[in-house]
Amino acid sequence: MSEKITIVSCPTCGKKVAWLPINRFRPFCSERCKLIDLGAWAKEDYSVDAQEDDPFSDDIAR
């Protein structure tokens, strides 16, 4: 019985990539696409919403 291979799209260029342990850049298709994505994070092109804690709040979690 053969296993089904998962195919994903590279987040940077959209090229189809097999999700296999041999692909060390997964989910990216190449080191170039991986570095482009890293650079976008470094330039703050992407962001993740977060809720800031109020340092002056009297509510202390115990």
XYZ file of N, CA and C in Angstrom:
186
model
N 0.845 -1.183 0.000
C 0.000 0.000 0.000
C 0.888 1.244 0.000
N 0.685 2.142 -0.919
C 1.500 3.354 -1.014
C 0.821 4.506 -0.277
N 1.662 5.386 0.289
C 1.148 6.553 0.997
C 0.846 7.666 0.007
N -0.164 8.442 0.330
C -0.516 9.594 -0.496
C 0.457 10.736 -0.178
N 1.021 11.334 -1.199
C 1.958 12.439 -1.031
C 1.172 13.743 -0.989
N 1.440 14.528 0.034
C 0.788 15.825 0.174
C 1.539 16.848 -0.675
N 0.790 17.601 -1.479
C 1.345 18.654 -2.315
C 0.846 19.990 -1.775
N 1.761 20.921 -1.544
C 1.407 22.252 -1.061
C 1.933 23.295 -2.042
N 1.429 24.495 -1.932
C 1.924 25.605 -2.754
C 2.951 26.393 -1.954
N 4.055 26.725 -2.588
C 5.079 27.551 -1.953
C 4.427 28.887 -1.556
N 4.555 29.308 -0.286
C 3.934 30.559 0.142
C 4.461 31.801 -0.586
N 5.651 31.711 -1.147
C 6.248 32.865 -1.805
C 5.889 32.945 -3.286
N 6.091 31.847 -4.020
C 5.898 31.910 -5.476
C 4.705 31.107 -5.979
N 4.167 30.223 -5.128
C 3.003 29.439 -5.525
C 3.314 28.132 -6.232
N 4.592 27.843 -6.464
C 4.978 26.594 -7.119
C 4.535 25.405 -6.266
N 4.093 24.325 -6.896
C 3.661 23.123 -6.193
C 4.882 22.396 -5.646
N 4.808 21.976 -4.371
C 5.929 21.340 -3.677
C 5.415 20.108 -2.939
N 6.126 18.995 -3.069
C 5.784 17.788 -2.312
C 6.244 17.970 -0.869
N 5.348 17.663 0.086
C 5.674 17.788 1.510
C 6.339 16.491 1.946
N 7.649 16.434 1.743
C 8.434 15.241 2.050
C 9.651 15.633 2.890
N 10.126 14.730 3.752
C 11.302 15.033 4.573
C 12.535 15.408 3.746
N 12.627 14.906 2.535
C 13.783 15.215 1.684
C 13.808 16.699 1.260
N 12.636 17.372 1.272
C 12.572 18.788 0.925
C 12.864 19.613 2.171
N 14.113 20.012 2.337
C 14.527 20.706 3.560
C 14.018 22.143 3.642
N 13.448 22.674 2.574
C 12.944 24.052 2.591
C 11.420 24.109 2.755
N 10.777 22.955 2.906
C 9.311 22.931 2.969
C 8.797 23.886 4.021
N 7.763 24.607 3.830
C 6.819 24.531 2.725
C 7.251 25.334 1.501
N 8.466 25.873 1.531
C 8.966 26.649 0.389
C 9.561 25.719 -0.654
N 9.623 26.193 -1.892
C 10.170 25.362 -2.971
C 11.691 25.430 -3.024
N 12.282 26.480 -2.434
C 13.729 26.660 -2.521
C 14.220 27.547 -1.387
N 15.525 27.593 -1.223
C 16.111 28.472 -0.218
C 15.817 29.932 -0.557
N 15.814 30.257 -1.835
C 15.523 31.629 -2.268
C 14.157 32.086 -1.772
N 13.123 31.266 -1.981
C 11.777 31.633 -1.542
C 11.712 31.719 -0.015
N 12.419 30.839 0.671
C 12.466 30.863 2.132
C 13.070 32.182 2.612
N 14.166 32.629 1.976
C 14.832 33.865 2.377
C 14.004 35.103 2.031
N 13.283 35.049 0.934
C 12.387 36.159 0.585
C 11.340 36.326 1.684
N 10.764 35.209 2.141
C 9.760 35.246 3.200
C 10.365 35.764 4.505
N 11.551 35.293 4.853
C 12.229 35.755 6.063
C 12.474 37.265 6.002
N 12.889 37.743 4.843
C 13.112 39.178 4.670
C 11.842 39.992 4.840
N 10.720 39.458 4.386
C 9.437 40.151 4.542
C 9.072 40.263 6.022
N 9.323 39.198 6.795
C 9.074 39.258 8.235
C 10.004 40.291 8.877
N 11.275 40.303 8.476
C 12.246 41.232 9.056
C 11.880 42.689 8.766
N 11.302 42.939 7.589
C 10.879 44.299 7.227
C 9.510 44.635 7.805
N 8.928 43.688 8.565
C 7.611 43.844 9.175
C 6.508 44.017 8.142
N 6.668 43.346 6.973
C 5.596 43.325 5.983
C 4.436 42.477 6.486
N 4.730 41.527 7.358
C 3.712 40.675 7.970
C 3.601 41.058 9.440
N 2.459 40.768 10.029
C 2.310 40.987 11.458
C 1.321 39.979 12.014
N 1.418 39.768 13.298
C 0.507 38.877 14.004
C -0.180 39.711 15.067
N -1.511 39.696 15.072
C -2.251 40.450 16.074
C -1.981 39.887 17.457
N -1.801 40.788 18.421
C -1.566 40.380 19.799
C -2.282 41.345 20.723
N -2.667 40.834 21.860
C -3.301 41.686 22.857
C -2.263 42.021 23.914
N -2.022 43.303 24.100
C -1.034 43.747 25.071
C -1.621 43.658 26.475
N -0.804 43.205 27.433
C -1.219 43.204 28.828
C -1.081 44.610 29.372
N -2.039 45.017 30.220
C -1.997 46.332 30.847
C -1.098 46.238 32.083
N 0.062 46.861 32.050
C 0.978 46.745 33.198
C 0.438 47.398 34.464
N -0.591 48.244 34.342
C -1.149 48.954 35.502
C -2.438 48.312 36.005
N -2.770 47.175 35.476
C -3.991 46.480 35.881
C -3.817 45.882 37.271
N -4.913 45.910 38.062
C -4.905 45.293 39.378
C -5.203 43.814 39.318
N -5.584 43.326 38.141
C -5.895 41.897 37.972
C -4.595 41.122 37.819
N -4.259 40.363 38.824
C -3.040 39.557 38.784
C -3.448 38.097 38.675
N -2.997 37.437 37.640
C -3.312 36.026 37.449
C -2.481 35.205 38.431
N -3.154 34.337 39.152
C -2.440 33.482 40.129
C -2.709 32.057 39.835
